[in-house]
CSV table of C-alpha atoms and ligand atoms in Angstrom, one decimal:
chain,number,residue,atom,x,y,z
S,269,MET,CA,-7.8,21.6,6.8
S,270,LYS,CA,-5.0,21.1,4.3
S,271,ILE,CA,-4.1,17.5,3.4
S,272,VAL,CA,-1.2,16.4,1.3
S,273,ILE,CA,-1.3,13.0,-0.4
S,274,THR,CA,2.0,11.9,-1.9
S,275,GLY,CA,2.0,9.2,-4.6
S,276,SER,CA,-1.3,10.4,-6.0
S,277,ASN,CA,-0.7,8.6,-9.3
S,278,GLY,CA,-0.4,5.3,-7.4
S,279,LEU,CA,-3.2,3.0,-6.5
S,280,LEU,CA,-3.7,4.0,-2.9
S,281,GLY,CA,-3.0,7.7,-3.7
S,282,GLN,CA,-5.8,7.7,-6.3
S,283,LYS,CA,-8.3,6.2,-3.9
S,284,LEU,CA,-7.5,8.6,-1.2
S,285,LEU,CA,-7.9,11.5,-3.6
S,286,TYR,CA,-11.4,10.3,-4.6
S,287,LEU,CA,-12.4,9.7,-1.0
S,288,LEU,CA,-11.4,13.1,0.2
S,289,LYS,CA,-11.7,15.5,-2.7
S,290,ASN,CA,-15.4,16.2,-2.2
S,291,ARG,CA,-15.1,17.0,1.5
S,292,LYS,CA,-16.0,20.7,1.9
S,293,GLU,CA,-13.8,21.3,5.0
S,294,VAL,CA,-10.7,19.8,3.3
S,295,GLU,CA,-8.3,21.3,0.8
S,296,ILE,CA,-6.4,18.5,-1.0
S,297,PHE,CA,-2.9,18.7,-2.5
S,298,ALA,CA,-2.0,15.7,-4.7
S,299,LEU,CA,1.8,15.2,-5.1
S,300,ALA,CA,3.3,12.9,-7.7
S,301,ARG,CA,6.2,12.6,-10.0
S,302,GLY,CA,5.9,14.3,-13.4
S,303,GLU,CA,2.4,14.6,-15.0
S,304,ASN,CA,-0.9,14.1,-13.2
S,305,ARG,CA,-2.1,10.8,-14.7
S,306,LEU,CA,-5.6,11.1,-13.3
S,307,PRO,CA,-8.3,12.5,-15.6
S,308,ALA,CA,-10.4,14.6,-13.1
S,309,ASP,CA,-8.5,17.5,-11.7
S,310,LYS,CA,-11.4,19.2,-9.9
S,311,GLY,CA,-11.5,19.3,-6.1
S,312,TYR,CA,-7.7,19.2,-5.6
S,313,THR,CA,-4.5,20.9,-6.4
S,314,TYR,CA,-1.8,18.9,-8.3
S,315,GLU,CA,1.9,19.5,-7.6
S,316,ALA,CA,4.6,17.7,-9.5
S,317,VAL,CA,7.2,16.7,-6.9
S,318,ASP,CA,9.9,14.0,-6.7
S,319,ILE,CA,9.7,13.3,-2.9
S,320,GLY,CA,13.3,12.0,-3.0
S,321,GLU,CA,14.5,15.5,-3.7
S,322,GLU,CA,14.9,17.5,-0.5
S,323,LYS,CA,14.6,21.0,-2.1
S,324,GLU,CA,11.4,20.0,-4.0
S,325,VAL,CA,9.8,18.7,-0.8
S,326,GLU,CA,10.9,21.8,1.2
S,327,GLN,CA,9.5,24.2,-1.3
S,328,VAL,CA,6.1,22.5,-1.8
S,329,MET,CA,5.6,22.0,2.0
S,330,ALA,CA,6.5,25.7,2.7
S,331,LYS,CA,3.9,26.7,0.2
S,332,ILE,CA,1.2,24.4,1.5
S,333,GLN,CA,2.0,24.1,5.3
S,334,PRO,CA,-0.3,21.1,5.6
S,335,ASP,CA,-2.2,19.9,8.6
S,336,VAL,CA,-2.0,16.3,7.4
S,337,ILE,CA,0.5,14.5,5.2
S,338,ILE,CA,-0.4,11.0,4.0
S,339,ASN,CA,2.7,9.4,2.5
S,340,THR,CA,1.7,6.6,0.0
S,341,ALA,CA,4.6,7.2,-2.4
S,342,ALA,CA,7.3,4.6,-2.5
S,343,MET,CA,9.3,2.4,-4.8
S,344,THR,CA,6.9,-0.6,-4.5
S,345,ASN,CA,8.3,-3.2,-6.9
S,346,VAL,CA,10.2,-5.5,-4.6
S,347,ASP,CA,12.4,-7.1,-7.3
S,348,ILE,CA,13.4,-3.7,-8.8
S,349,CYS,CA,14.3,-2.4,-5.3
S,350,GLU,CA,16.8,-5.2,-5.1
S,351,SER,CA,18.7,-4.0,-8.2
S,352,LYS,CA,18.1,-0.2,-8.0
S,353,ARG,CA,19.1,0.2,-4.4
S,354,GLU,CA,20.0,3.9,-4.5
S,355,GLU,CA,16.8,4.8,-6.1
S,356,CYS,CA,14.8,2.7,-3.7
S,357,TRP,CA,16.5,4.3,-0.7
S,358,LYS,CA,15.9,7.8,-2.0
S,359,ALA,CA,12.2,7.2,-2.5
S,360,ASN,CA,11.5,5.0,0.5
S,361,VAL,CA,13.9,6.4,3.2
S,362,ASP,CA,15.4,9.8,2.3
S,363,ALA,CA,12.0,11.0,1.2
S,364,VAL,CA,10.5,10.1,4.6
S,365,LYS,CA,13.3,12.1,6.3
S,366,TYR,CA,12.2,15.2,4.3
S,367,LEU,CA,8.6,14.6,5.0
S,368,THR,CA,9.1,14.2,8.8
S,369,LYS,CA,11.2,17.4,8.8
S,370,ALA,CA,8.3,19.2,7.1
S,371,ALA,CA,5.8,17.7,9.5
S,372,GLU,CA,7.9,18.9,12.4
S,373,LYS,CA,8.2,22.4,11.0
S,374,TYR,CA,4.5,22.8,10.1
S,375,ASN,CA,3.0,20.8,13.0
S,376,SER,CA,1.5,18.3,10.5
S,377,HIS,CA,0.1,14.9,11.3
S,378,LEU,CA,2.2,12.5,9.3
S,379,ILE,CA,0.5,9.3,8.2
S,380,HIS,CA,3.1,7.0,6.7
S,381,VAL,CA,2.1,3.8,4.8
S,382,SER,CA,4.4,0.8,5.5
S,383,THR,CA,4.4,-2.9,4.8
S,384,ASP,CA,4.2,-6.5,6.1
S,385,PHE,CA,7.6,-7.0,4.4
S,386,ILE,CA,9.3,-5.5,7.5
S,387,PHE,CA,8.7,-9.0,9.0
S,388,ASP,CA,10.6,-12.2,8.0
S,389,GLY,CA,7.4,-14.3,7.8
S,390,ASN,CA,9.1,-17.3,9.5
S,391,PRO,CA,6.8,-20.3,8.6
S,392,ASN,CA,7.7,-21.9,11.9
S,393,ALA,CA,6.8,-19.0,14.2
S,394,LYS,CA,4.4,-19.8,17.1
S,395,ARG,CA,1.9,-17.3,15.7
S,396,GLU,CA,1.5,-16.9,12.0
S,397,ARG,CA,-0.1,-13.4,12.1
S,398,TYR,CA,1.7,-10.4,13.3
S,399,LEU,CA,0.9,-7.8,15.9
S,400,GLU,CA,2.0,-4.2,15.7
S,401,ASP,CA,4.8,-4.6,18.2
S,402,ASP,CA,6.3,-7.8,16.9
S,403,PHE,CA,9.9,-7.9,16.1
S,404,PRO,CA,10.8,-6.7,12.5
S,405,ASN,CA,13.4,-8.6,10.5
S,406,PRO,CA,13.2,-7.8,6.8
S,407,VAL,CA,14.4,-10.4,4.3
S,408,ASN,CA,14.9,-8.1,1.2
S,409,TYR,CA,16.0,-4.6,0.4
S,410,TYR,CA,12.5,-3.2,0.0
S,411,GLY,CA,11.7,-4.4,3.5
S,412,ASP,CA,15.0,-2.9,4.8
S,413,SER,CA,14.1,0.4,3.3
S,414,LYS,CA,10.6,0.4,4.6
S,415,LEU,CA,11.8,-0.5,8.1
S,416,ALA,CA,14.4,2.3,8.0
S,417,ALA,CA,11.6,4.7,7.1
S,418,GLU,CA,9.5,3.5,10.0
S,419,SER,CA,12.4,4.1,12.3
S,420,ILE,CA,12.8,7.7,11.1
S,421,VAL,CA,9.0,8.3,11.6
S,422,LYS,CA,9.1,6.9,15.1
S,423,LYS,CA,12.0,9.0,16.1
S,424,SER,CA,10.6,12.2,14.7
S,425,ASN,CA,9.1,14.9,16.8
S,426,CYS,CA,5.9,15.3,14.8
S,427,LYS,CA,2.6,13.6,15.4
S,428,TRP,CA,2.8,10.4,13.4
S,429,ALA,CA,1.0,7.2,12.6
S,430,ILE,CA,2.2,4.2,10.6
S,431,ALA,CA,-0.3,2.2,8.6
S,432,ARG,CA,1.2,-1.1,7.7
S,433,THR,CA,-0.5,-3.0,5.0
S,434,SER,CA,-0.3,-6.3,3.0
S,435,LEU,CA,-0.9,-7.4,-0.6
S,436,VAL,CA,-3.0,-4.6,-1.8
S,437,TYR,CA,-5.5,-5.2,-4.7
S,438,GLY,CA,-7.8,-2.9,-6.6
S,439,ILE,CA,-8.1,-1.0,-9.9
S,440,GLY,CA,-7.1,2.5,-10.7
S,441,VAL,CA,-6.4,4.7,-13.7
S,442,ASN,CA,-3.2,4.4,-15.7
S,443,MET,CA,-1.7,2.1,-13.1
S,444,SER,CA,2.0,1.5,-13.2
S,445,ARG,CA,1.8,-2.0,-11.7
S,446,THR,CA,-0.7,-4.9,-11.5
S,447,ASN,CA,-1.9,-6.9,-8.5
S,448,ILE,CA,-3.1,-10.5,-7.8
S,449,VAL,CA,-6.8,-10.0,-8.8
S,450,LEU,CA,-6.1,-8.0,-12.0
S,451,TRP,CA,-3.3,-10.3,-13.0
S,452,ALA,CA,-5.0,-13.7,-12.3
S,453,LYS,CA,-8.3,-12.5,-14.0
S,454,GLY,CA,-6.4,-11.2,-17.0
S,455,GLU,CA,-4.4,-14.3,-17.6
S,456,LEU,CA,-7.2,-16.8,-16.9
S,457,GLU,CA,-9.7,-15.1,-19.2
S,458,LYS,CA,-7.2,-15.5,-22.0
S,459,GLY,CA,-7.2,-19.2,-21.2
S,460,LYS,CA,-3.6,-19.1,-20.0
S,461,GLN,CA,-2.2,-21.3,-17.2
S,462,ILE,CA,-0.8,-19.4,-14.2
S,463,ASN,CA,1.8,-20.5,-11.8
S,464,VAL,CA,1.0,-19.3,-8.3
S,465,VAL,CA,2.9,-19.8,-5.0
S,466,ASP,CA,1.3,-22.0,-2.4
S,467,ASP,CA,4.0,-21.3,0.3
S,468,GLN,CA,3.4,-17.6,0.7
S,469,PHE,CA,0.5,-16.5,2.9
S,470,ARG,CA,-0.8,-13.0,3.1
S,471,SER,CA,-3.8,-11.0,4.3
S,472,PRO,CA,-5.0,-9.5,1.0
S,473,THR,CA,-6.2,-5.8,1.3
S,474,LEU,CA,-8.8,-4.1,-0.8
S,475,VAL,CA,-7.3,-0.7,-1.6
S,476,GLU,CA,-10.6,1.1,-0.7
S,477,ASP,CA,-10.3,-0.4,2.8
S,478,LEU,CA,-6.8,0.8,3.1
S,479,ALA,CA,-7.7,4.3,1.9
S,480,GLN,CA,-10.6,4.3,4.4
S,481,ALA,CA,-8.2,3.3,7.2
S,482,CYS,CA,-5.9,6.2,6.4
S,483,VAL,CA,-8.8,8.6,6.5
S,484,LEU,CA,-10.0,7.2,9.8
S,485,ILE,CA,-6.4,7.8,11.2
S,486,ALA,CA,-6.6,11.4,10.0
S,487,ASP,CA,-10.1,12.0,11.3
S,488,LYS,CA,-9.3,10.6,14.7
S,489,GLN,CA,-5.9,12.2,14.8
S,490,ALA,CA,-4.7,8.7,15.8
S,491,ASP,CA,-1.0,8.0,16.4
S,492,GLY,CA,1.1,4.9,16.6
S,493,VAL,CA,1.3,1.8,14.4
S,494,PHE,CA,-1.7,0.1,12.9
S,495,HIS,CA,-2.0,-3.1,11.0
S,496,ILE,CA,-4.4,-2.5,8.1
S,497,SER,CA,-5.4,-5.5,5.9
S,498,GLY,CA,-8.4,-7.6,5.0
S,499,ARG,CA,-9.6,-10.2,7.5
S,500,ASN,CA,-8.7,-13.3,5.5
S,501,TYR,CA,-5.4,-15.0,5.7
S,502,MET,CA,-4.6,-17.3,2.8
S,503,SER,CA,-1.9,-18.6,0.4
S,504,ILE,CA,-1.6,-16.6,-2.8
S,505,TYR,CA,-2.5,-19.9,-4.6
S,506,ASP,CA,-5.8,-20.0,-2.7
S,507,MET,CA,-6.4,-16.4,-3.7
S,508,ALA,CA,-6.0,-17.3,-7.4
S,509,LEU,CA,-8.3,-20.3,-7.0
S,510,GLN,CA,-10.9,-18.0,-5.5
S,511,ILE,CA,-10.6,-15.6,-8.3
S,512,ALA,CA,-11.0,-18.5,-10.8
S,513,GLU,CA,-14.0,-19.7,-9.0
S,514,PHE,CA,-15.7,-16.2,-8.9
S,515,TYR,CA,-15.3,-15.9,-12.7
S,516,ASN,CA,-16.1,-19.5,-13.5
S,517,PHE,CA,-12.7,-20.0,-15.1
S,518,ASP,CA,-11.2,-23.5,-15.3
S,519,PRO,CA,-9.5,-24.0,-11.9
S,520,SER,CA,-7.0,-26.5,-13.4
S,521,LEU,CA,-5.4,-23.5,-15.1
S,522,VAL,CA,-4.2,-22.4,-11.7
S,523,LYS,CA,-1.0,-24.4,-11.0
S,524,SER,CA,0.6,-24.3,-7.5
S,525,VAL,CA,4.4,-23.8,-7.4
S,526,ASN,CA,6.8,-23.1,-4.6
S,527,THR,CA,8.6,-19.8,-4.2
S,528,GLY,CA,11.9,-21.2,-5.4
S,529,ALA,CA,10.4,-22.1,-8.8
S,530,LEU,CA,9.8,-18.4,-9.6
S,531,LYS,CA,13.4,-17.4,-9.3
S,532,GLN,CA,12.5,-13.8,-8.3
S,533,ALA,CA,15.3,-11.4,-7.6
S,534,ALA,CA,14.0,-10.5,-4.0
S,535,VAL,CA,13.5,-13.1,-1.3
S,536,ARG,CA,9.9,-13.2,-0.1
S,537,PRO,CA,8.8,-13.6,3.6
S,538,PRO,CA,6.7,-16.8,3.6
S,539,LYS,CA,3.9,-16.0,6.0
S,540,THR,CA,3.0,-12.4,6.9
S,541,GLY,CA,-0.6,-12.2,8.0
S,542,PHE,CA,-1.8,-9.4,10.2
S,543,ILE,CA,-3.8,-9.2,13.4
S,544,ILE,CA,-6.0,-6.2,12.8
S,545,ASP,CA,-7.8,-6.0,16.2
S,546,LYS,CA,-6.1,-2.7,17.1
S,547,ALA,CA,-7.3,-0.9,14.0
S,548,CYS,CA,-10.8,-2.3,14.4
S,549,SER,CA,-11.2,-1.2,18.0
S,550,VAL,CA,-9.2,2.1,18.0
S,551,LEU,CA,-10.2,3.3,14.5
S,552,GLY,CA,-13.5,1.5,13.9
S,553,TYR,CA,-11.9,-0.1,10.8
S,554,HIS,CA,-14.1,-2.8,9.2
S,555,PRO,CA,-12.5,-4.3,6.1
S,556,HIS,CA,-14.3,-6.4,3.5
S,557,SER,CA,-13.6,-10.1,3.0
S,558,PHE,CA,-11.6,-11.2,0.0
S,559,GLU,CA,-14.7,-12.5,-1.6
S,560,GLU,CA,-16.5,-9.1,-1.2
S,561,GLY,CA,-13.4,-7.4,-2.4
S,562,ILE,CA,-13.4,-9.4,-5.7
S,563,MET,CA,-17.0,-8.5,-6.2
S,564,ILE,CA,-16.4,-4.8,-5.6
S,565,LEU,CA,-13.5,-4.8,-8.0
S,566,ASP,CA,-15.4,-6.7,-10.6
S,567,HIS,CA,-18.2,-4.1,-10.4
S,568,GLN,CA,-15.6,-1.3,-10.8
S,569,MET,CA,-14.1,-2.9,-13.8
S,570,LYS,CA,-17.5,-3.1,-15.5
S,571,ILE,CA,-18.3,0.5,-15.0
S,572,MET,CA,-14.9,1.9,-15.7
S,573,PRO,CA,-14.5,3.8,-19.0
S,574,LYS,CA,-12.4,1.8,-21.4
L,1993,NAP,N1,0.8,-2.7,-3.2
L,1993,NAP,C1,1.0,-3.6,-2.2
L,1993,NAP,O1,0.8,-4.8,-2.3
L,1993,NAP,C2,1.6,-3.0,-0.9
L,1993,NAP,C3,1.8,-3.9,0.1
L,1993,NAP,C4,2.3,-3.4,1.3
L,1993,NAP,C5,2.6,-2.1,1.5
L,1993,NAP,N2,2.4,-1.2,0.4
L,1993,NAP,C6,2.7,0.2,0.6
L,1993,NAP,O2,1.6,0.9,0.3
L,1993,NAP,C7,1.9,2.2,-0.3
L,1993,NAP,C8,1.1,2.5,-1.5
L,1993,NAP,O3,1.3,1.5,-2.5
L,1993,NAP,P1,0.5,1.4,-3.8
L,1993,NAP,O4,0.0,0.0,-3.9
L,1993,NAP,O5,-0.4,2.5,-4.0
L,1993,NAP,O6,1.8,1.5,-4.8
L,1993,NAP,P2,1.9,2.2,-6.3
L,1993,NAP,O7,0.7,2.0,-7.0
L,1993,NAP,O8,3.2,1.6,-6.8
L,1993,NAP,O9,2.1,3.7,-5.9
L,1993,NAP,C9,3.3,4.3,-5.4
L,1993,NAP,C10,3.5,5.6,-6.1
L,1993,NAP,O10,4.6,6.2,-5.5
L,1993,NAP,C11,5.2,7.0,-6.6
L,1993,NAP,N3,6.6,7.3,-6.3
L,1993,NAP,C12,7.6,6.4,-6.3
L,1993,NAP,N4,8.8,7.1,-6.1
L,1993,NAP,C13,8.4,8.5,-6.1
L,1993,NAP,C14,9.2,9.6,-5.9
L,1993,NAP,N5,10.5,9.7,-5.8
L,1993,NAP,N6,8.5,10.8,-5.9
L,1993,NAP,C15,7.2,10.8,-6.1
L,1993,NAP,N7,6.4,9.7,-6.2
L,1993,NAP,C16,7.0,8.6,-6.2
L,1993,NAP,C17,5.0,6.1,-7.8
L,1993,NAP,O11,5.1,7.0,-8.9
L,1993,NAP,P3,5.1,6.4,-10.4
L,1993,NAP,O12,3.7,5.9,-10.6
L,1993,NAP,O13,5.4,7.6,-11.2
L,1993,NAP,O14,6.1,5.3,-10.5
L,1993,NAP,C18,3.6,5.5,-7.6
L,1993,NAP,O15,2.6,6.2,-8.2
L,1993,NAP,C19,3.4,2.2,-0.5
L,1993,NAP,O16,4.0,2.9,0.6
L,1993,NAP,C20,3.8,0.7,-0.4
L,1993,NAP,O17,5.1,0.5,0.1
L,1993,NAP,C21,1.9,-1.7,-0.8
């Protein structure tokens, strides 16, 4: 079986690669922009591909003819998506068009990773956590682009699954962006005060759980939309407090602020928790709690080569 992982330099892409590369029955093709930023290149083939370039995608897919494509690549910085709209659309929407075309041509199972940011996170909604079929209504350009991509996938004639996820945390090699646990720990251990929003609620997701869910989708040849997150649902402020508590950092360094105070370029949906029952029952998905996730991450940081 040939599996393509796009975005292999990214956090999720890296974890998928490590999870799958030792499987005997699987041939892995890691696709990313420019150089391979991962140290170990055994057990997979690396291809430098900009997935926003149609010709590049066509050529690499014709060569591989994959059974499964897991699309983790995206422009993921929500604020930059707001200002670099063309670039965002190319990576998040046009690329998905090219990947679905390839999946149709080579009969591949396309597993596309999407986001809770396709929802508006209305704080007054009857239900705070979202189900797979709930009405999407993005509030920023990143959300618009990811919703447009979902729509392309859903209309395609290939076998497809969409794994929507929320506030992913974890550690990888040569990461291009940080996340709540790494950031809060890094600042608090320097004794710095951090301002954290108490009016945005999420279901934080350990990246290993998300990678496992993508593999479960591939193994079970599942189709449709799945909500993939951790079980907990909490404010980002409470996440930071939990991180401070785990490391015995001074909790008074964690200051609660409201979203408006941060003056971010992109609007954030206030409350976007997930109901994950479908993934649990159909896929056998069993995520870690946020507390367990912090412990796992802490262990990884200790054993990681500096
Ligand atoms: N992280 C979260 O909190 C979160 C939440 C909800 C949904 N998601 C979704 O989860 C997926 C994985 O996210 P992640 O956390 O692994 O993000 P990430 O670490 O930012 O990885 C995304 C990767 O995509 C690559 N990429 C961007 N444009 C590309 C292009 N044109 N051609 C080839 N590669 C390109 C980036 O390459 P460079 O490294 O070279 O820039 C990056 O390595 C994404 O689809 C994202 O939308 C993430």
